[in-house]
Amino acid sequence: MIAIYPGSFDPITLGHLDIITRGSQLFEKVIVAVLSNPSKKPLFTVEKRIEQITYCTKNLSNVEIDSFAGLTVTYAKLKSAKVLLRGLRVLSDFEKELQMAHTNKTLQEDIETVFLATTKEYSFLSSSVVKEIAQFGGEIAHLVPKEIAEDVYSYYQKL
Ligand code: PNS
């Protein structure tokens, strides 16, 4: 069974990697799908994010990286995926995630959303938290893979 793990991944964190790694043990194939959304102002281009995620998942043979625009369910259908994979960190995630899952179900009945509880060490972690800390020169080495930390720091140094 193929699972799509959709998201912004701006940038990928250790929390995302936790979900990808555990998802890759549950599904035949996991496609990490980076949403291309021009209306958001991302730190990294879609191409850069694909490069970063590809690097971080190079040891996972059944993980593919791609990008998509538009509806996640349309992309999932195109890839013959039956599952949308999402991580749940804390209760406050639940409301938004349940709304998305229900919406997606109304759009494409045969695609299921499967939630994995994020490993508790990463339950506070988000790409936004990483950006906020890095912006003020704080330590992010425990939040993202080393190479990603370098990319994030270089971004803010160039500003
Ligand atoms: O990493 P994020 O930003 O939490 O991911 C959100 C994402 C990409 C999963 C969500 O915004 C999404 O699926 N966007 C595509 C548009 C879509 O399918 N909308 C209908 C579901 S509400």
CSV table of N, CA and C and ligand atoms in Angstrom, one decimal:
chain,number,residue,atom,x,y,z
A,1,MET,N,0.8,-1.2,0.0
A,1,MET,CA,0.0,0.0,0.0
A,1,MET,C,0.9,1.3,0.0
A,2,ILE,N,0.5,2.2,-0.8
A,2,ILE,CA,1.3,3.5,-0.9
A,2,ILE,C,0.7,4.5,0.0
A,3,ALA,N,1.5,5.2,0.7
A,3,ALA,CA,1.0,6.3,1.5
A,3,ALA,C,1.7,7.6,1.1
A,4,ILE,N,0.9,8.7,1.1
A,4,ILE,CA,1.4,10.0,0.8
A,4,ILE,C,1.6,10.8,2.1
A,5,TYR,N,2.8,11.3,2.3
A,5,TYR,CA,3.0,12.2,3.5
A,5,TYR,C,3.1,13.6,3.0
A,6,PRO,N,2.0,14.4,3.0
A,6,PRO,CA,2.0,15.7,2.4
A,6,PRO,C,2.4,16.8,3.5
A,7,GLY,N,3.0,17.8,3.1
A,7,GLY,CA,3.3,18.9,4.0
A,7,GLY,C,4.1,20.0,3.4
A,8,SER,N,4.4,21.0,4.2
A,8,SER,CA,5.2,22.1,3.7
A,8,SER,C,6.7,21.9,3.8
A,9,PHE,N,7.1,21.2,4.9
A,9,PHE,CA,8.5,20.8,5.2
A,9,PHE,C,9.5,22.0,4.9
A,10,ASP,N,9.1,23.1,5.6
A,10,ASP,CA,10.0,24.3,5.4
A,10,ASP,C,10.6,24.8,6.7
A,11,PRO,N,11.6,24.1,7.2
A,11,PRO,CA,12.3,23.0,6.6
A,11,PRO,C,11.8,21.7,7.3
A,12,ILE,N,12.3,20.5,6.8
A,12,ILE,CA,12.1,19.2,7.4
A,12,ILE,C,12.7,19.2,8.8
A,13,THR,N,12.0,18.7,9.8
A,13,THR,CA,12.5,18.6,11.1
A,13,THR,C,12.7,17.1,11.5
A,14,LEU,N,13.3,16.9,12.7
A,14,LEU,CA,13.4,15.5,13.2
A,14,LEU,C,12.1,14.9,13.5
A,15,GLY,N,11.1,15.7,13.8
A,15,GLY,CA,9.7,15.2,13.9
A,15,GLY,C,9.1,14.7,12.6
A,16,HIS,N,9.3,15.4,11.5
A,16,HIS,CA,8.9,14.9,10.2
A,16,HIS,C,9.6,13.6,9.9
A,17,LEU,N,10.9,13.6,10.2
A,17,LEU,CA,11.8,12.4,9.9
A,17,LEU,C,11.3,11.1,10.7
A,18,ASP,N,10.9,11.4,11.9
A,18,ASP,CA,10.3,10.3,12.7
A,18,ASP,C,9.1,9.7,12.1
A,19,ILE,N,8.2,10.6,11.6
A,19,ILE,CA,7.0,10.1,10.9
A,19,ILE,C,7.3,9.3,9.6
A,20,ILE,N,8.3,9.9,8.9
A,20,ILE,CA,8.7,9.2,7.6
A,20,ILE,C,9.3,7.9,7.9
A,21,THR,N,10.2,7.8,8.8
A,21,THR,CA,10.9,6.5,9.1
A,21,THR,C,9.9,5.5,9.6
A,22,ARG,N,9.0,5.9,10.5
A,22,ARG,CA,8.0,4.9,11.0
A,22,ARG,C,7.0,4.5,10.0
A,23,GLY,N,6.6,5.5,9.1
A,23,GLY,CA,5.7,5.3,8.0
A,23,GLY,C,6.3,4.3,7.0
A,24,SER,N,7.6,4.4,6.8
A,24,SER,CA,8.2,3.5,5.8
A,24,SER,C,8.3,2.1,6.3
A,25,GLN,N,8.1,1.9,7.6
A,25,GLN,CA,8.1,0.5,8.2
A,25,GLN,C,6.6,-0.1,8.1
A,26,LEU,N,5.7,0.8,7.9
A,26,LEU,CA,4.3,0.3,7.9
A,26,LEU,C,3.7,0.2,6.4
A,27,PHE,N,4.2,1.0,5.5
A,27,PHE,CA,3.7,1.0,4.1
A,27,PHE,C,4.8,0.5,3.1
A,28,GLU,N,4.3,0.0,2.0
A,28,GLU,CA,5.2,-0.5,1.0
A,28,GLU,C,6.0,0.7,0.5
A,29,LYS,N,5.3,1.8,0.3
A,29,LYS,CA,6.0,3.0,-0.2
A,29,LYS,C,5.5,4.2,0.5
A,30,VAL,N,6.3,5.2,0.8
A,30,VAL,CA,5.9,6.5,1.3
A,30,VAL,C,6.4,7.5,0.4
A,31,ILE,N,5.4,8.3,-0.1
A,31,ILE,CA,5.8,9.5,-1.0
A,31,ILE,C,5.7,10.7,-0.1
A,32,VAL,N,6.9,11.4,0.1
A,32,VAL,CA,6.8,12.6,0.8
A,32,VAL,C,6.5,13.7,-0.2
A,33,ALA,N,5.4,14.4,-0.1
A,33,ALA,CA,4.9,15.3,-1.1
A,33,ALA,C,5.0,16.7,-0.6
A,34,VAL,N,5.8,17.5,-1.2
A,34,VAL,CA,6.0,18.9,-0.7
A,34,VAL,C,5.0,19.8,-1.4
A,35,LEU,N,4.2,20.5,-0.7
A,35,LEU,CA,3.2,21.3,-1.3
A,35,LEU,C,3.8,22.6,-1.8
A,36,SER,N,3.6,22.8,-3.1
A,36,SER,CA,4.0,24.0,-3.8
A,36,SER,C,2.9,25.0,-3.7
A,37,ASN,N,3.1,26.0,-2.8
A,37,ASN,CA,2.0,27.0,-2.5
A,37,ASN,C,2.6,28.4,-2.7
A,38,PRO,N,2.5,29.0,-3.8
A,38,PRO,CA,3.1,30.3,-4.1
A,38,PRO,C,2.6,31.4,-3.2
A,39,SER,N,1.4,31.2,-2.6
A,39,SER,CA,0.8,32.3,-1.7
A,39,SER,C,1.5,32.3,-0.4
A,40,LYS,N,2.2,31.2,0.0
A,40,LYS,CA,2.9,31.2,1.3
A,40,LYS,C,4.3,31.7,0.9
A,41,LYS,N,5.0,32.4,1.9
A,41,LYS,CA,6.4,32.8,1.6
A,41,LYS,C,7.4,31.9,2.3
A,42,PRO,N,7.8,30.8,1.6
A,42,PRO,CA,8.6,29.9,2.3
A,42,PRO,C,10.1,30.3,2.4
A,43,LEU,N,10.8,29.7,3.3
A,43,LEU,CA,12.2,30.0,3.5
A,43,LEU,C,13.0,29.4,2.3
A,44,PHE,N,12.6,28.1,2.0
A,44,PHE,CA,13.3,27.4,0.9
A,44,PHE,C,12.4,27.1,-0.3
A,45,THR,N,13.0,27.1,-1.5
A,45,THR,CA,12.2,26.8,-2.6
A,45,THR,C,11.8,25.3,-2.6
A,46,VAL,N,10.8,25.0,-3.3
A,46,VAL,CA,10.3,23.6,-3.4
A,46,VAL,C,11.5,22.7,-3.8
A,47,GLU,N,12.3,23.1,-4.7
A,47,GLU,CA,13.4,22.3,-5.2
A,47,GLU,C,14.4,22.1,-4.1
A,48,LYS,N,14.7,23.1,-3.3
A,48,LYS,CA,15.7,23.0,-2.2
A,48,LYS,C,15.1,22.0,-1.2
A,49,ARG,N,13.8,22.2,-0.9
A,49,ARG,CA,13.2,21.3,0.1
A,49,ARG,C,13.2,19.8,-0.3
A,50,ILE,N,13.0,19.6,-1.6
A,50,ILE,CA,13.1,18.2,-2.2
A,50,ILE,C,14.5,17.7,-2.0
A,51,GLU,N,15.5,18.6,-2.3
A,51,GLU,CA,16.9,18.2,-2.1
A,51,GLU,C,17.2,17.8,-0.6
A,52,GLN,N,16.7,18.7,0.3
A,52,GLN,CA,17.0,18.4,1.7
A,52,GLN,C,16.3,17.1,2.2
A,53,ILE,N,15.1,16.9,1.8
A,53,ILE,CA,14.4,15.7,2.2
A,53,ILE,C,15.0,14.4,1.6
A,54,THR,N,15.4,14.6,0.4
A,54,THR,CA,16.1,13.4,-0.3
A,54,THR,C,17.3,13.1,0.4
A,55,TYR,N,18.1,14.1,0.8
A,55,TYR,CA,19.3,13.8,1.5
A,55,TYR,C,19.1,13.1,2.9
A,56,CYS,N,18.1,13.6,3.6
A,56,CYS,CA,17.8,13.1,4.9
A,56,CYS,C,17.2,11.7,4.9
A,57,THR,N,16.6,11.3,3.8
A,57,THR,CA,15.9,10.0,3.8
A,57,THR,C,16.7,9.0,2.9
A,58,LYS,N,17.9,9.3,2.6
A,58,LYS,CA,18.7,8.5,1.6
A,58,LYS,C,18.8,7.0,2.0
A,59,ASN,N,18.7,6.8,3.3
A,59,ASN,CA,18.9,5.4,3.8
A,59,ASN,C,17.5,4.7,3.8
A,60,LEU,N,16.5,5.3,3.4
A,60,LEU,CA,15.1,4.6,3.4
A,60,LEU,C,14.8,4.3,2.0
A,61,SER,N,14.9,3.1,1.6
A,61,SER,CA,14.8,2.7,0.2
A,61,SER,C,13.3,2.8,-0.4
A,62,ASN,N,12.3,2.7,0.5
A,62,ASN,CA,10.9,2.8,0.0
A,62,ASN,C,10.3,4.2,0.2
A,63,VAL,N,11.2,5.2,0.3
A,63,VAL,CA,10.7,6.6,0.4
A,63,VAL,C,11.0,7.4,-0.8
A,64,GLU,N,10.0,8.0,-1.4
A,64,GLU,CA,10.2,8.9,-2.5
A,64,GLU,C,9.8,10.3,-2.2
A,65,ILE,N,10.5,11.2,-2.9
A,65,ILE,CA,10.2,12.6,-2.6
A,65,ILE,C,9.6,13.3,-3.9
A,66,ASP,N,8.6,14.1,-3.7
A,66,ASP,CA,8.0,14.7,-4.9
A,66,ASP,C,7.4,16.1,-4.4
A,67,SER,N,6.9,16.8,-5.4
A,67,SER,CA,6.1,18.0,-5.0
A,67,SER,C,4.8,18.0,-5.7
A,68,PHE,N,3.8,18.7,-5.2
A,68,PHE,CA,2.5,18.8,-5.9
A,68,PHE,C,1.9,20.2,-5.6
A,69,ALA,N,1.0,20.5,-6.5
A,69,ALA,CA,0.2,21.8,-6.3
A,69,ALA,C,-1.3,21.3,-6.3
A,70,GLY,N,-2.1,22.1,-5.7
A,70,GLY,CA,-3.5,21.8,-5.7
A,70,GLY,C,-3.9,20.9,-4.6
A,71,LEU,N,-4.9,20.1,-4.8
A,71,LEU,CA,-5.5,19.2,-3.7
A,71,LEU,C,-4.6,18.0,-3.5
A,72,THR,N,-4.5,17.7,-2.2
A,72,THR,CA,-3.7,16.5,-1.8
A,72,THR,C,-4.3,15.2,-2.4
A,73,VAL,N,-5.7,15.2,-2.3
A,73,VAL,CA,-6.3,13.9,-2.7
A,73,VAL,C,-6.2,13.7,-4.2
A,74,THR,N,-6.2,14.8,-5.0
A,74,THR,CA,-6.0,14.6,-6.4
A,74,THR,C,-4.6,14.1,-6.7
A,75,TYR,N,-3.6,14.6,-6.0
A,75,TYR,CA,-2.3,14.1,-6.1
A,75,TYR,C,-2.2,12.6,-5.7
A,76,ALA,N,-2.9,12.3,-4.6
A,76,ALA,CA,-2.8,10.9,-4.1
A,76,ALA,C,-3.4,9.9,-5.1
A,77,LYS,N,-4.5,10.4,-5.7
A,77,LYS,CA,-5.2,9.5,-6.7
A,77,LYS,C,-4.3,9.3,-7.9
A,78,LEU,N,-3.6,10.4,-8.3
A,78,LEU,CA,-2.6,10.3,-9.4
A,78,LEU,C,-1.5,9.2,-9.1
A,79,LYS,N,-1.2,9.1,-7.9
A,79,LYS,CA,-0.1,8.2,-7.5
A,79,LYS,C,-0.6,6.9,-7.0
A,80,SER,N,-1.9,6.6,-7.2
A,80,SER,CA,-2.6,5.4,-6.8
A,80,SER,C,-2.4,5.1,-5.3
A,81,ALA,N,-2.3,6.2,-4.5
A,81,ALA,CA,-2.1,6.0,-3.0
A,81,ALA,C,-3.5,5.9,-2.3
A,82,LYS,N,-3.5,5.1,-1.4
A,82,LYS,CA,-4.8,4.9,-0.6
A,82,LYS,C,-4.8,5.6,0.7
A,83,VAL,N,-3.6,6.0,1.1
A,83,VAL,CA,-3.4,6.6,2.5
A,83,VAL,C,-2.8,7.9,2.5
A,84,LEU,N,-3.3,8.8,3.3
A,84,LEU,CA,-2.6,10.1,3.6
A,84,LEU,C,-2.1,10.0,5.0
A,85,LEU,N,-0.8,10.1,5.1
A,85,LEU,CA,-0.1,10.0,6.4
A,85,LEU,C,0.1,11.3,7.1
A,86,ARG,N,-0.3,11.5,8.3
A,86,ARG,CA,0.0,12.7,9.1
A,86,ARG,C,0.4,12.4,10.5
A,87,GLY,N,1.2,13.3,11.0
A,87,GLY,CA,1.6,13.1,12.4
A,87,GLY,C,0.8,13.9,13.3
A,88,LEU,N,0.5,13.4,14.5
A,88,LEU,CA,-0.2,14.2,15.5
A,88,LEU,C,0.7,14.4,16.7
A,89,ARG,N,0.9,15.7,17.0
A,89,ARG,CA,1.8,16.0,18.2
A,89,ARG,C,1.0,16.2,19.5
A,90,VAL,N,0.1,17.1,19.4
A,90,VAL,CA,-0.6,17.5,20.6
A,90,VAL,C,-2.1,17.7,20.3
A,91,LEU,N,-2.9,17.8,21.4
A,91,LEU,CA,-4.3,17.9,21.2
A,91,LEU,C,-4.7,19.0,20.2
A,92,SER,N,-4.0,20.2,20.3
A,92,SER,CA,-4.3,21.3,19.4
A,92,SER,C,-4.2,21.0,17.9
A,93,ASP,N,-3.3,20.0,17.6
A,93,ASP,CA,-3.2,19.5,16.2
A,93,ASP,C,-4.5,18.9,15.7
A,94,PHE,N,-5.1,18.2,16.7
A,94,PHE,CA,-6.2,17.3,16.3
A,94,PHE,C,-7.4,18.0,15.6
A,95,GLU,N,-7.7,19.2,16.0
A,95,GLU,CA,-8.9,19.9,15.4
A,95,GLU,C,-8.6,20.1,13.9
A,96,LYS,N,-7.5,20.7,13.6
A,96,LYS,CA,-7.2,21.0,12.2
A,96,LYS,C,-7.0,19.7,11.4
A,97,GLU,N,-6.4,18.8,12.0
A,97,GLU,CA,-6.1,17.5,11.3
A,97,GLU,C,-7.4,16.7,11.0
A,98,LEU,N,-8.3,16.7,12.0
A,98,LEU,CA,-9.6,16.0,11.8
A,98,LEU,C,-10.4,16.7,10.8
A,99,GLN,N,-10.4,18.1,10.8
A,99,GLN,CA,-11.1,18.8,9.8
A,99,GLN,C,-10.6,18.5,8.4
A,100,MET,N,-9.2,18.4,8.3
A,100,MET,CA,-8.6,18.1,7.0
A,100,MET,C,-9.0,16.7,6.5
A,101,ALA,N,-8.9,15.8,7.5
A,101,ALA,CA,-9.2,14.4,7.2
A,101,ALA,C,-10.7,14.2,6.7
A,102,HIS,N,-11.6,14.9,7.4
A,102,HIS,CA,-13.0,14.8,7.0
A,102,HIS,C,-13.2,15.5,5.6
A,103,THR,N,-12.6,16.6,5.4
A,103,THR,CA,-12.7,17.3,4.1
A,103,THR,C,-12.2,16.4,3.0
A,104,ASN,N,-11.0,15.9,3.2
A,104,ASN,CA,-10.5,15.0,2.2
A,104,ASN,C,-11.3,13.8,1.9
A,105,LYS,N,-12.0,13.3,2.9
A,105,LYS,CA,-12.9,12.1,2.8
A,105,LYS,C,-14.1,12.5,1.9
A,106,THR,N,-14.6,13.8,2.1
A,106,THR,CA,-15.7,14.2,1.2
A,106,THR,C,-15.3,14.3,-0.2
A,107,LEU,N,-14.0,14.6,-0.4
A,107,LEU,CA,-13.5,14.8,-1.8
A,107,LEU,C,-13.2,13.5,-2.5
A,108,GLN,N,-12.7,12.6,-1.7
A,108,GLN,CA,-12.2,11.3,-2.2
A,108,GLN,C,-12.5,10.2,-1.2
A,109,GLU,N,-13.6,9.5,-1.3
A,109,GLU,CA,-14.0,8.6,-0.3
A,109,GLU,C,-13.1,7.4,0.0
A,110,ASP,N,-12.4,7.0,-1.1
A,110,ASP,CA,-11.6,5.8,-0.9
A,110,ASP,C,-10.2,6.1,-0.4
A,111,ILE,N,-9.9,7.3,0.0
A,111,ILE,CA,-8.6,7.6,0.5
A,111,ILE,C,-8.7,7.8,2.0
A,112,GLU,N,-7.9,7.1,2.8
A,112,GLU,CA,-8.0,7.2,4.2
A,112,GLU,C,-6.8,8.0,4.8
A,113,THR,N,-7.1,8.8,5.8
A,113,THR,CA,-6.0,9.5,6.5
A,113,THR,C,-5.6,8.6,7.7
A,114,VAL,N,-4.3,8.4,7.8
A,114,VAL,CA,-3.8,7.6,8.9
A,114,VAL,C,-2.9,8.5,9.8
A,115,PHE,N,-3.1,8.6,11.1
A,115,PHE,CA,-2.3,9.4,11.9
A,115,PHE,C,-1.3,8.6,12.7
A,116,LEU,N,-0.1,9.1,12.8
A,116,LEU,CA,0.8,8.5,13.7
A,116,LEU,C,1.1,9.5,14.8
A,117,ALA,N,1.1,9.0,16.1
A,117,ALA,CA,1.5,9.9,17.2
A,117,ALA,C,2.9,10.2,17.1
A,118,THR,N,3.3,11.4,17.0
A,118,THR,CA,4.7,11.8,17.0
A,118,THR,C,5.4,11.3,18.2
A,119,THR,N,6.6,10.9,18.1
A,119,THR,CA,7.4,10.5,19.3
A,119,THR,C,7.5,11.7,20.2
A,120,LYS,N,7.3,11.4,21.5
A,120,LYS,CA,7.0,12.5,22.5
A,120,LYS,C,8.1,13.5,22.6
A,121,GLU,N,9.3,13.1,22.3
A,121,GLU,CA,10.5,14.0,22.4
A,121,GLU,C,10.3,15.2,21.3
A,122,TYR,N,9.5,14.9,20.3
A,122,TYR,CA,9.3,15.9,19.2
A,122,TYR,C,7.9,16.5,19.3
A,123,SER,N,7.2,16.4,20.4
A,123,SER,CA,5.8,16.8,20.4
A,123,SER,C,5.6,18.3,20.4
A,124,PHE,N,6.7,19.0,20.7
A,124,PHE,CA,6.7,20.5,20.7
A,124,PHE,C,7.2,21.1,19.4
A,125,LEU,N,7.7,20.2,18.6
A,125,LEU,CA,8.6,20.7,17.4
A,125,LEU,C,7.8,21.0,16.2
A,126,SER,N,8.1,22.1,15.6
A,126,SER,CA,7.5,22.4,14.3
A,126,SER,C,8.5,23.2,13.4
A,127,SER,N,8.3,23.3,12.1
A,127,SER,CA,9.2,24.1,11.3
A,127,SER,C,9.2,25.6,11.7
A,128,SER,N,8.1,26.1,12.2
A,128,SER,CA,8.0,27.5,12.6
A,128,SER,C,8.9,27.7,13.9
A,129,VAL,N,8.9,26.7,14.8
A,129,VAL,CA,9.7,26.8,16.0
A,129,VAL,C,11.2,26.9,15.6
A,130,VAL,N,11.6,26.0,14.7
A,130,VAL,CA,13.0,26.0,14.2
A,130,VAL,C,13.4,27.3,13.6
A,131,LYS,N,12.5,27.9,12.8
A,131,LYS,CA,12.8,29.2,12.1
A,131,LYS,C,12.9,30.3,13.1
A,132,GLU,N,12.0,30.3,14.1
A,132,GLU,CA,12.0,31.3,15.1
A,132,GLU,C,13.3,31.3,15.9
A,133,ILE,N,13.7,30.1,16.3
A,133,ILE,CA,15.0,30.0,17.1
A,133,ILE,C,16.2,30.4,16.3
A,134,ALA,N,16.2,29.9,15.0
A,134,ALA,CA,17.4,30.2,14.2
A,134,ALA,C,17.5,31.7,13.9
A,135,GLN,N,16.4,32.3,13.7
A,135,GLN,CA,16.4,33.7,13.4
A,135,GLN,C,17.1,34.6,14.4
A,136,PHE,N,17.0,34.1,15.7
A,136,PHE,CA,17.6,34.8,16.8
A,136,PHE,C,18.9,34.1,17.2
A,137,GLY,N,19.5,33.3,16.3
A,137,GLY,CA,20.8,32.7,16.6
A,137,GLY,C,20.8,31.6,17.6
A,138,GLY,N,19.6,31.1,17.9
A,138,GLY,CA,19.6,30.0,18.9
A,138,GLY,C,20.0,28.6,18.4
A,139,GLU,N,20.1,27.7,19.2
A,139,GLU,CA,20.5,26.3,18.9
A,139,GLU,C,19.4,25.5,18.3
A,140,ILE,N,19.6,24.9,17.1
A,140,ILE,CA,18.6,24.1,16.4
A,140,ILE,C,19.1,22.7,16.1
A,141,ALA,N,20.4,22.4,16.6
A,141,ALA,CA,21.0,21.2,16.2
A,141,ALA,C,20.2,19.9,16.7
A,142,HIS,N,19.4,20.1,17.8
A,142,HIS,CA,18.7,19.0,18.3
A,142,HIS,C,17.3,18.9,17.7
A,143,LEU,N,17.0,19.8,16.7
A,143,LEU,CA,15.6,19.9,16.2
A,143,LEU,C,15.6,19.4,14.7
A,144,VAL,N,16.7,19.6,14.0
A,144,VAL,CA,16.7,19.3,12.6
A,144,VAL,C,18.0,18.5,12.3
A,145,PRO,N,18.1,17.8,11.2
A,145,PRO,CA,19.4,17.1,10.8
A,145,PRO,C,20.4,18.2,10.6
A,146,LYS,N,21.7,17.8,10.8
A,146,LYS,CA,22.8,18.8,10.8
A,146,LYS,C,22.9,19.6,9.5
A,147,GLU,N,22.7,19.0,8.4
A,147,GLU,CA,22.8,19.7,7.1
A,147,GLU,C,21.7,20.7,6.9
A,148,ILE,N,20.6,20.4,7.5
A,148,ILE,CA,19.4,21.3,7.4
A,148,ILE,C,19.7,22.5,8.3
A,149,ALA,N,20.3,22.3,9.5
A,149,ALA,CA,20.6,23.4,10.4
A,149,ALA,C,21.5,24.4,9.7
A,150,GLU,N,22.5,23.8,9.0
A,150,GLU,CA,23.4,24.7,8.2
A,150,GLU,C,22.7,25.6,7.2
A,151,ASP,N,21.8,24.9,6.5
A,151,ASP,CA,21.0,25.7,5.5
A,151,ASP,C,20.2,26.8,6.1
A,152,VAL,N,19.6,26.5,7.3
A,152,VAL,CA,18.7,27.4,7.9
A,152,VAL,C,19.5,28.6,8.4
A,153,TYR,N,20.7,28.3,9.1
A,153,TYR,CA,21.5,29.4,9.6
A,153,TYR,C,22.0,30.2,8.4
A,154,SER,N,22.4,29.6,7.3
A,154,SER,CA,22.9,30.4,6.2
A,154,SER,C,21.8,31.3,5.6
A,155,TYR,N,20.6,30.8,5.6
A,155,TYR,CA,19.5,31.7,5.1
A,155,TYR,C,19.5,33.0,5.9
A,156,TYR,N,19.5,32.8,7.3
A,156,TYR,CA,19.4,34.1,8.1
A,156,TYR,C,20.6,34.9,8.1
A,157,GLN,N,21.8,34.3,7.8
A,157,GLN,CA,23.0,35.1,7.7
A,157,GLN,C,23.0,36.0,6.5
A,158,LYS,N,22.3,35.4,5.4
A,158,LYS,CA,22.3,36.1,4.1
A,158,LYS,C,21.4,37.3,4.2
A,159,LEU,N,20.4,37.3,5.1
A,159,LEU,CA,19.4,38.4,5.1
A,159,LEU,C,20.0,39.8,5.4
B,1,PNS,O1,3.0,20.9,6.7
B,1,PNS,P1,1.6,21.5,6.7
B,1,PNS,O2,1.6,22.9,6.3
B,1,PNS,O3,0.9,21.2,8.0
B,1,PNS,O4,0.8,20.7,5.6
B,1,PNS,C1,-0.6,21.0,5.3
B,1,PNS,C2,-1.0,20.3,4.0
B,1,PNS,C3,-0.1,20.5,2.9
B,1,PNS,C4,-1.2,18.8,4.3
B,1,PNS,C5,-2.4,20.9,3.6
B,1,PNS,O5,-2.4,22.3,3.6
B,1,PNS,C6,-2.9,20.4,2.3
B,1,PNS,O6,-3.3,19.2,2.1
B,1,PNS,N1,-3.0,21.3,1.3
B,1,PNS,C7,-3.3,21.0,-0.1
B,1,PNS,C8,-4.7,21.6,-0.4
B,1,PNS,C9,-5.8,20.6,0.0
B,1,PNS,O7,-5.8,19.5,-0.4
B,1,PNS,N2,-6.8,21.1,0.8
B,1,PNS,C10,-7.9,20.3,1.2
B,1,PNS,C11,-7.7,19.7,2.5
B,1,PNS,S1,-8.2,20.8,3.8
